[in-house]
Short mmCIF file of N, CA and C in Angstrom, two decimals:
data_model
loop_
_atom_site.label_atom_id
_atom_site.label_comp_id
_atom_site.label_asym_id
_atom_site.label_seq_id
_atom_site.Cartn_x
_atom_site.Cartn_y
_atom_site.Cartn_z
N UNK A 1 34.56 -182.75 1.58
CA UNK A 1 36.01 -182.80 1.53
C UNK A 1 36.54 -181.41 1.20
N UNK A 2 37.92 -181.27 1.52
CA UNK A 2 38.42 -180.39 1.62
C UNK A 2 39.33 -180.20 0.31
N UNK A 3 39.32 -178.74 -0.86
CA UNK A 3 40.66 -178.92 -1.27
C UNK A 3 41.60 -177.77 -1.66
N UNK A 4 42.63 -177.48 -1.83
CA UNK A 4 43.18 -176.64 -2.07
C UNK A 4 43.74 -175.89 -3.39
N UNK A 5 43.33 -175.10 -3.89
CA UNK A 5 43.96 -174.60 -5.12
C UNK A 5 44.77 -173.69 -4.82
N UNK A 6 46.40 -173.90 -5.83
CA UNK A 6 46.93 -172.56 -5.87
C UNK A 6 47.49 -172.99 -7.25
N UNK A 7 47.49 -171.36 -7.34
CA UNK A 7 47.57 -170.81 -8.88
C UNK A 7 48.22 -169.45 -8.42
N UNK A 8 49.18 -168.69 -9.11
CA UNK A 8 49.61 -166.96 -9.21
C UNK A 8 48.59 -166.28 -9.69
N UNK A 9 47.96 -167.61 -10.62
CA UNK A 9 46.32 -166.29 -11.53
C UNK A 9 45.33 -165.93 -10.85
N UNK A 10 44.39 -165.45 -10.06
CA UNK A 10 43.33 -164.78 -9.82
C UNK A 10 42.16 -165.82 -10.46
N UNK A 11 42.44 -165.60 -11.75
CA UNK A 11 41.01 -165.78 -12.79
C UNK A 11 40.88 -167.42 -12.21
N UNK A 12 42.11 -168.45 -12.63
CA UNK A 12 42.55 -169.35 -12.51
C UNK A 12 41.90 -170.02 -11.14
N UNK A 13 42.63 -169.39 -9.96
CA UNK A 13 42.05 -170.02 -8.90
C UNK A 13 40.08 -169.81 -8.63
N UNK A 14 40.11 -169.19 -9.06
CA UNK A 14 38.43 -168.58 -9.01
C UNK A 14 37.60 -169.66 -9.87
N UNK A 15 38.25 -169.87 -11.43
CA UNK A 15 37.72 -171.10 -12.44
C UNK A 15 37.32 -172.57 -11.40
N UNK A 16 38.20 -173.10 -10.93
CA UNK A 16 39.05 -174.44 -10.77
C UNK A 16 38.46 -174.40 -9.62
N UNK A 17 38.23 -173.31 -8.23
CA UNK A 17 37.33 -173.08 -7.04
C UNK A 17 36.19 -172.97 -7.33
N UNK A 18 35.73 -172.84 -8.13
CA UNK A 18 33.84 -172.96 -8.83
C UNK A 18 33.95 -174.38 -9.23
N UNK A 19 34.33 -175.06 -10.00
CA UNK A 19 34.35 -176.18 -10.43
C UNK A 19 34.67 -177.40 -9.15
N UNK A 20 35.04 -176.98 -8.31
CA UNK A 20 35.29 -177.66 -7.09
C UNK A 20 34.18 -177.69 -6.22
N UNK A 21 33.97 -176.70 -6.18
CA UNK A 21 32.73 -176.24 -5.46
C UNK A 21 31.46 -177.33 -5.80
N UNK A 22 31.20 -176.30 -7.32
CA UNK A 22 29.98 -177.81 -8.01
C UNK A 22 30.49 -179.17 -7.22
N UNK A 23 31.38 -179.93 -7.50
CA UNK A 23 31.24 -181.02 -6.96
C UNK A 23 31.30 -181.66 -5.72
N UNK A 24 31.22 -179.99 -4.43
CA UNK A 24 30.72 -180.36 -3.24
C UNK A 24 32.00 -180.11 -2.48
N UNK A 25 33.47 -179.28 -3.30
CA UNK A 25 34.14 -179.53 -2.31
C UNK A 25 33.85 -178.06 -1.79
N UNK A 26 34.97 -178.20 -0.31
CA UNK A 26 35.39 -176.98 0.38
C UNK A 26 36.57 -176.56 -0.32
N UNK A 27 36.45 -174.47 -0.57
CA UNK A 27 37.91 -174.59 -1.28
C UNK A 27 38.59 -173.62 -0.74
N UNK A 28 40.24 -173.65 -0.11
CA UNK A 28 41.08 -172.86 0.13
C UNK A 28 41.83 -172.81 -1.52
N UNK A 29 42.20 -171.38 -1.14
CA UNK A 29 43.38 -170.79 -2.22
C UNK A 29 44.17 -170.18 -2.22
N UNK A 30 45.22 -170.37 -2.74
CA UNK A 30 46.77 -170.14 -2.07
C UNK A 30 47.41 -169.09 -3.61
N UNK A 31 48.39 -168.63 -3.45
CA UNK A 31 48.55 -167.70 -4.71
C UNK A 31 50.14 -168.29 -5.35
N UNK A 32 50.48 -169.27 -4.19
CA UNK A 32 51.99 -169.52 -4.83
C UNK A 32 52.08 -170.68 -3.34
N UNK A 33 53.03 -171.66 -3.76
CA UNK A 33 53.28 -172.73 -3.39
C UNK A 33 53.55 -172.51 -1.79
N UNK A 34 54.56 -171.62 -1.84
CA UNK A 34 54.80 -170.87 -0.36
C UNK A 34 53.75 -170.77 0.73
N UNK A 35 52.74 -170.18 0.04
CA UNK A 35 51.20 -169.88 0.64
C UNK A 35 50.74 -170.78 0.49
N UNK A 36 50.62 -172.55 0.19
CA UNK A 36 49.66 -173.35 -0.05
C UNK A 36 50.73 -174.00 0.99
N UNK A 37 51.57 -173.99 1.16
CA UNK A 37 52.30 -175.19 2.23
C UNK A 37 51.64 -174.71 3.66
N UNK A 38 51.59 -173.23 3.98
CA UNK A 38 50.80 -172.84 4.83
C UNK A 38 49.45 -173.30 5.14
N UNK A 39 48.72 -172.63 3.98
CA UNK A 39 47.28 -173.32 3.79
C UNK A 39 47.40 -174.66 4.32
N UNK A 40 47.80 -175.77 4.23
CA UNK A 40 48.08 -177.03 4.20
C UNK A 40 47.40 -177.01 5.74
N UNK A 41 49.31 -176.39 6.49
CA UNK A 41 49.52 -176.24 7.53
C UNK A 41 48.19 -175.85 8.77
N UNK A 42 47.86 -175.33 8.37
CA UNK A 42 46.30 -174.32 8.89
C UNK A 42 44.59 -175.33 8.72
N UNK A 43 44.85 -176.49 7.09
CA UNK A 43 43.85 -176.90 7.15
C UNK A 43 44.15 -178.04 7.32
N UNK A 44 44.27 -178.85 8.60
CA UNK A 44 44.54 -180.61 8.35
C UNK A 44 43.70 -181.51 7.26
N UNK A 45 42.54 -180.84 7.18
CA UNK A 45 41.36 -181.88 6.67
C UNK A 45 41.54 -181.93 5.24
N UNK A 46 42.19 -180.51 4.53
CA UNK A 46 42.50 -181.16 3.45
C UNK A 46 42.92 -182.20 2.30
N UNK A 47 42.87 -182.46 1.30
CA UNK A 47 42.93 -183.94 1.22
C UNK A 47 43.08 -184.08 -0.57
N UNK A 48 42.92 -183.18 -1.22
CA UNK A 48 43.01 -182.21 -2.62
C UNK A 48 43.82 -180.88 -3.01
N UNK A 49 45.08 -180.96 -3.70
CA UNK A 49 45.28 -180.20 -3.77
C UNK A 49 45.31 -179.93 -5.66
N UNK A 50 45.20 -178.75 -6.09
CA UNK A 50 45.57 -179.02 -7.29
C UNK A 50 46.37 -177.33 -7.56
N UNK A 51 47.56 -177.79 -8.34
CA UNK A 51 49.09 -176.68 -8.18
C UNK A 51 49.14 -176.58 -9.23
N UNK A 52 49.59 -175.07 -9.68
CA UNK A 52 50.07 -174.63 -10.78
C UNK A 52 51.72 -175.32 -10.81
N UNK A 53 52.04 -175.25 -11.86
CA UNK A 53 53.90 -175.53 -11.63
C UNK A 53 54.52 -174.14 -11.88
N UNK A 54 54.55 -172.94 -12.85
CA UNK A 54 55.03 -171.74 -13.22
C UNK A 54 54.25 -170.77 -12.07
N UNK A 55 55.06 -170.45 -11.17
CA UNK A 55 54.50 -169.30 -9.96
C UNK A 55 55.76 -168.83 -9.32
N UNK A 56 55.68 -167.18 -8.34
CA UNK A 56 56.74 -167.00 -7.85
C UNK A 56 57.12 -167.75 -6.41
N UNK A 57 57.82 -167.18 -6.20
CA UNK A 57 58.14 -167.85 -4.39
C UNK A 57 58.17 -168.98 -4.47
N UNK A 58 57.65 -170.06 -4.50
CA UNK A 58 57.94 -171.52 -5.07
C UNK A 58 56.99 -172.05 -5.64
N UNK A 59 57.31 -172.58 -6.67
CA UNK A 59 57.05 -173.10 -7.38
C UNK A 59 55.79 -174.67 -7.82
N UNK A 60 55.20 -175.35 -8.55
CA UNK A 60 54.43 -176.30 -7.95
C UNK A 60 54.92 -177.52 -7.64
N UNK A 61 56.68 -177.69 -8.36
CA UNK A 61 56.98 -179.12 -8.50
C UNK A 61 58.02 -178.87 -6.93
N UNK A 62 58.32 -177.73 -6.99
CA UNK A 62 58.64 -177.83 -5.00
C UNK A 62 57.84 -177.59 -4.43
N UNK A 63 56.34 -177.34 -4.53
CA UNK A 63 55.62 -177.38 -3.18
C UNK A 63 54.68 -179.23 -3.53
N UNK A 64 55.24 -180.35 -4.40
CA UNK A 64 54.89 -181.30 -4.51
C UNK A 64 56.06 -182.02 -3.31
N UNK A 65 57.23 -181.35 -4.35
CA UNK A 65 58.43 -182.09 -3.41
C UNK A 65 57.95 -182.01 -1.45
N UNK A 66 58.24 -180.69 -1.39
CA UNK A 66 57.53 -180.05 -0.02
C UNK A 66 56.52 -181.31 1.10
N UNK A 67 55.75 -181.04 0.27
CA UNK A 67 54.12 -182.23 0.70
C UNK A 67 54.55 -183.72 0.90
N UNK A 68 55.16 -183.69 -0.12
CA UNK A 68 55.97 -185.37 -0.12
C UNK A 68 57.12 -185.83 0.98
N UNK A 69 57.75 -184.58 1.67
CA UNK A 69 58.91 -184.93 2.62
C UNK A 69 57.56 -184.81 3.70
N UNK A 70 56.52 -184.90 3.82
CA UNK A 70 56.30 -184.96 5.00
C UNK A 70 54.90 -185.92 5.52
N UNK A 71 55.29 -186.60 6.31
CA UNK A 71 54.87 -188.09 6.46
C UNK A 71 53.25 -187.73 6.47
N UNK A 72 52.55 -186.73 7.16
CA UNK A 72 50.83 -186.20 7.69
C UNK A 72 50.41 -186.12 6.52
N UNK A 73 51.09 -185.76 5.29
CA UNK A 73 50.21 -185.54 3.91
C UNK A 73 50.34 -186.24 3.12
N UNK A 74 50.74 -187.79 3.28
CA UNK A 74 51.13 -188.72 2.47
C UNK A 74 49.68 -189.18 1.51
N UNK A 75 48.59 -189.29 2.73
CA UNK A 75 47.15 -189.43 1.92
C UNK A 75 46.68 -187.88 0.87
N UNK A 76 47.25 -186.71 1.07
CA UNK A 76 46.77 -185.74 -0.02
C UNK A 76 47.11 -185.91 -1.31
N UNK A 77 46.23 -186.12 -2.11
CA UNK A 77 46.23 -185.89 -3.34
C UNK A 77 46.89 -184.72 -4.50
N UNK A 78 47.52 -185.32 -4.80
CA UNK A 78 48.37 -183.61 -5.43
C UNK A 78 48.07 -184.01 -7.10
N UNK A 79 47.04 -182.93 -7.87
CA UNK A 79 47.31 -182.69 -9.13
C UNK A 79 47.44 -181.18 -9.67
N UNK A 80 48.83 -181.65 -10.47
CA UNK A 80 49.60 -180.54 -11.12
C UNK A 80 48.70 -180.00 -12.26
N UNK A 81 48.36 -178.70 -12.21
CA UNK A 81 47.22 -178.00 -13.34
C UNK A 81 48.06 -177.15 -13.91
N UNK A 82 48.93 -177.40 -15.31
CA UNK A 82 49.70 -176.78 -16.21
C UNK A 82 50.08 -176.22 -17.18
N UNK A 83 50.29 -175.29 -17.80
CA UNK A 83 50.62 -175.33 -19.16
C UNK A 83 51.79 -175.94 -19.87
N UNK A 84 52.38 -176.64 -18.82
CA UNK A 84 53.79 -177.11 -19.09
C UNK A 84 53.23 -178.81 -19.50
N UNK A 85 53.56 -179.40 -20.97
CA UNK A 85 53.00 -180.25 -21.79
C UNK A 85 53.98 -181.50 -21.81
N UNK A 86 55.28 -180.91 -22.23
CA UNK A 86 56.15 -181.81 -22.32
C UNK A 86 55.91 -182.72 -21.72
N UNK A 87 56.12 -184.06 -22.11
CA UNK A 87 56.67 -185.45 -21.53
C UNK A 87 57.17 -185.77 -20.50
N UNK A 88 58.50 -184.99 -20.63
CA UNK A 88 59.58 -184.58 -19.62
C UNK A 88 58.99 -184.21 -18.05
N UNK A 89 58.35 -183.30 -18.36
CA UNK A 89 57.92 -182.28 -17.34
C UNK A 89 56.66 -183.12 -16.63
N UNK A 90 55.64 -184.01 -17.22
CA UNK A 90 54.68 -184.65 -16.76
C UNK A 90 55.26 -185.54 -15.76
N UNK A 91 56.73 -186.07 -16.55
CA UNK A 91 57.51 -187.50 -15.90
C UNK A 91 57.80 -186.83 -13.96
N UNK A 92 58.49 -185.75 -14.72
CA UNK A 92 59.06 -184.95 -13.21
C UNK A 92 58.00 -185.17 -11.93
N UNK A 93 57.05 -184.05 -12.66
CA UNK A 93 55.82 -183.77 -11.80
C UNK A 93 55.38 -185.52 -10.95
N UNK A 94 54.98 -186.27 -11.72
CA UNK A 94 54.77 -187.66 -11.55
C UNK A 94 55.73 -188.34 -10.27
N UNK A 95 56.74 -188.53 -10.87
CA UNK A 95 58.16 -188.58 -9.83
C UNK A 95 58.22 -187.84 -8.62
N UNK A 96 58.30 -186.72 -8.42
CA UNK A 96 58.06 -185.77 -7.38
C UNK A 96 57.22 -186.04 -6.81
N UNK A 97 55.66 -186.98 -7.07
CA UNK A 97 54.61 -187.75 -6.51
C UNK A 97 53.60 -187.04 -6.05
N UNK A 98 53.63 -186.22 -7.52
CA UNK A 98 51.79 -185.66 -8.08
C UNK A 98 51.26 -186.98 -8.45
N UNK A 99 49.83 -187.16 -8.06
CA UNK A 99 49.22 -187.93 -7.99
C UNK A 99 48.46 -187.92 -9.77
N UNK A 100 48.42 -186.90 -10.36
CA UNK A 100 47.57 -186.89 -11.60
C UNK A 100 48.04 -185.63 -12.10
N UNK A 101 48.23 -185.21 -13.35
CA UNK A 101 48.74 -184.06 -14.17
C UNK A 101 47.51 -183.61 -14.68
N UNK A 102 46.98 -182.07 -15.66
CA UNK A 102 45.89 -181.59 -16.16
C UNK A 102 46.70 -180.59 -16.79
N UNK A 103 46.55 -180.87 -17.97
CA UNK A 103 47.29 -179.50 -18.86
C UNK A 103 45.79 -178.63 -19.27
N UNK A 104 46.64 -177.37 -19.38
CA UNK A 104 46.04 -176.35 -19.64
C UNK A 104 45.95 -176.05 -20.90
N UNK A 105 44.94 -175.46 -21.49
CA UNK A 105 43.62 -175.57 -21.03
C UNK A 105 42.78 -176.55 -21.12
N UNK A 106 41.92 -176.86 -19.91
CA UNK A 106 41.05 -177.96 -19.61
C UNK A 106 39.70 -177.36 -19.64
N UNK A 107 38.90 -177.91 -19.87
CA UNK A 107 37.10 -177.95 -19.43
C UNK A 107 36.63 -178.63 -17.97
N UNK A 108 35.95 -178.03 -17.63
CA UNK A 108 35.56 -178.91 -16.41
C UNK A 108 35.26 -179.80 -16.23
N UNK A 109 34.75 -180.58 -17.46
CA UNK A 109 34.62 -182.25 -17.61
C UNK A 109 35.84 -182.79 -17.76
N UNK A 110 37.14 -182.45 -17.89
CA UNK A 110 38.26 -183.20 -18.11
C UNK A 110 38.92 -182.98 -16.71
N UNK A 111 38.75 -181.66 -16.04
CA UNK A 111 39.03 -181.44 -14.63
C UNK A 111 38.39 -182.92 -13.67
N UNK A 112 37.17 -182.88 -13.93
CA UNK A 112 36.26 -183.43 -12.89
C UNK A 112 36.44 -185.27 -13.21
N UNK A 113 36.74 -185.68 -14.69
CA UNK A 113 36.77 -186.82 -15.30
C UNK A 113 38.67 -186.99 -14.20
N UNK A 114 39.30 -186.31 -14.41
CA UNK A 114 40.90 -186.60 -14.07
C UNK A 114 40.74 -187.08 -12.40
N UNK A 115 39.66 -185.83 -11.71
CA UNK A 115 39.75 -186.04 -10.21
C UNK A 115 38.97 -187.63 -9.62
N UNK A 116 38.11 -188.04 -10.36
CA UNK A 116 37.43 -189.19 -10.29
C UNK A 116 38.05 -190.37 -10.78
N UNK A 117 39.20 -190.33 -12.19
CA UNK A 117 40.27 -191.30 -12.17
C UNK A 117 41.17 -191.30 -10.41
N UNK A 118 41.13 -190.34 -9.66
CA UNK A 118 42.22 -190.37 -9.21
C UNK A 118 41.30 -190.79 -7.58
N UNK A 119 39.92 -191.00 -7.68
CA UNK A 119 39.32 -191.53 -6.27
C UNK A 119 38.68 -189.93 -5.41
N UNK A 120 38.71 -188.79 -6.24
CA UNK A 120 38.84 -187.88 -5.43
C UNK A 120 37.28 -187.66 -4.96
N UNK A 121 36.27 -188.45 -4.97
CA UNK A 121 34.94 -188.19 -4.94
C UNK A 121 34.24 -189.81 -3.71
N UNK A 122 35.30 -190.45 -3.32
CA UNK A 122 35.23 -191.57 -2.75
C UNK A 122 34.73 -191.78 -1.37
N UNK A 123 35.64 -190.06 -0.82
CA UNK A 123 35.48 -190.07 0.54
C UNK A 123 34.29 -189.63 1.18
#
């Protein structure tokens, strides 16, 4: 399976693309939401995405919104990888129809435990 990380961080997408990896996926990486709607665009098979929410050019809870207006990516999986904690902000993300939230900082067992609540190892 296919999945996509974007993050503005470097370190970030590199972490979360190793940890993906281990569990067999394929990984594109995007640097900002802008560039992952592309990515998208470019990889049909994708099927995983996991988004920062704080990035420039847009953002993660509009490139959720984004994914969600459009009928081909209704089966992608979207989890929001954040430092943003609040309640509030989980509710949004959720609503906007991220599939699973991951606050920052995580371990790769809470990464890999969240993606397997969410079926991501099924296909």
């Amino acid at each position: 399976m296919q999945a996509l990380v974007i993050d503005d961080s470097r370190a970030v997408r590199l972490l979360v693309g190793n940890i993906l990896r281990e569990q067999g996926f394929d990984v594109v990486a995007a640097g900002h939401g802008q560039e992952g709607l592309e990515r998208l665009q470019e990889n049909p098979e994708i099927q995983l995405v996991l988004v920062d929410w704080n990035m420039p050019v847009m953002n993660g809870l509009e490139f959720i919104q984004a994914v969600r207006k459009v009928r081909a990516w209704d089966e992608v999986r979207l989890v929001m990888v954040t430092t943003e904690t609040e309640s509030e902000q989980v509710q949004r993300a959720i609503n906007a129809g991220a599939n699973e939230y991951v606050m920052k900082p995580f371990t790769a067992e809470v990464l890999v435990a969240k993606l397997s609540l969410l079926g991501a190892f099924e296909d």
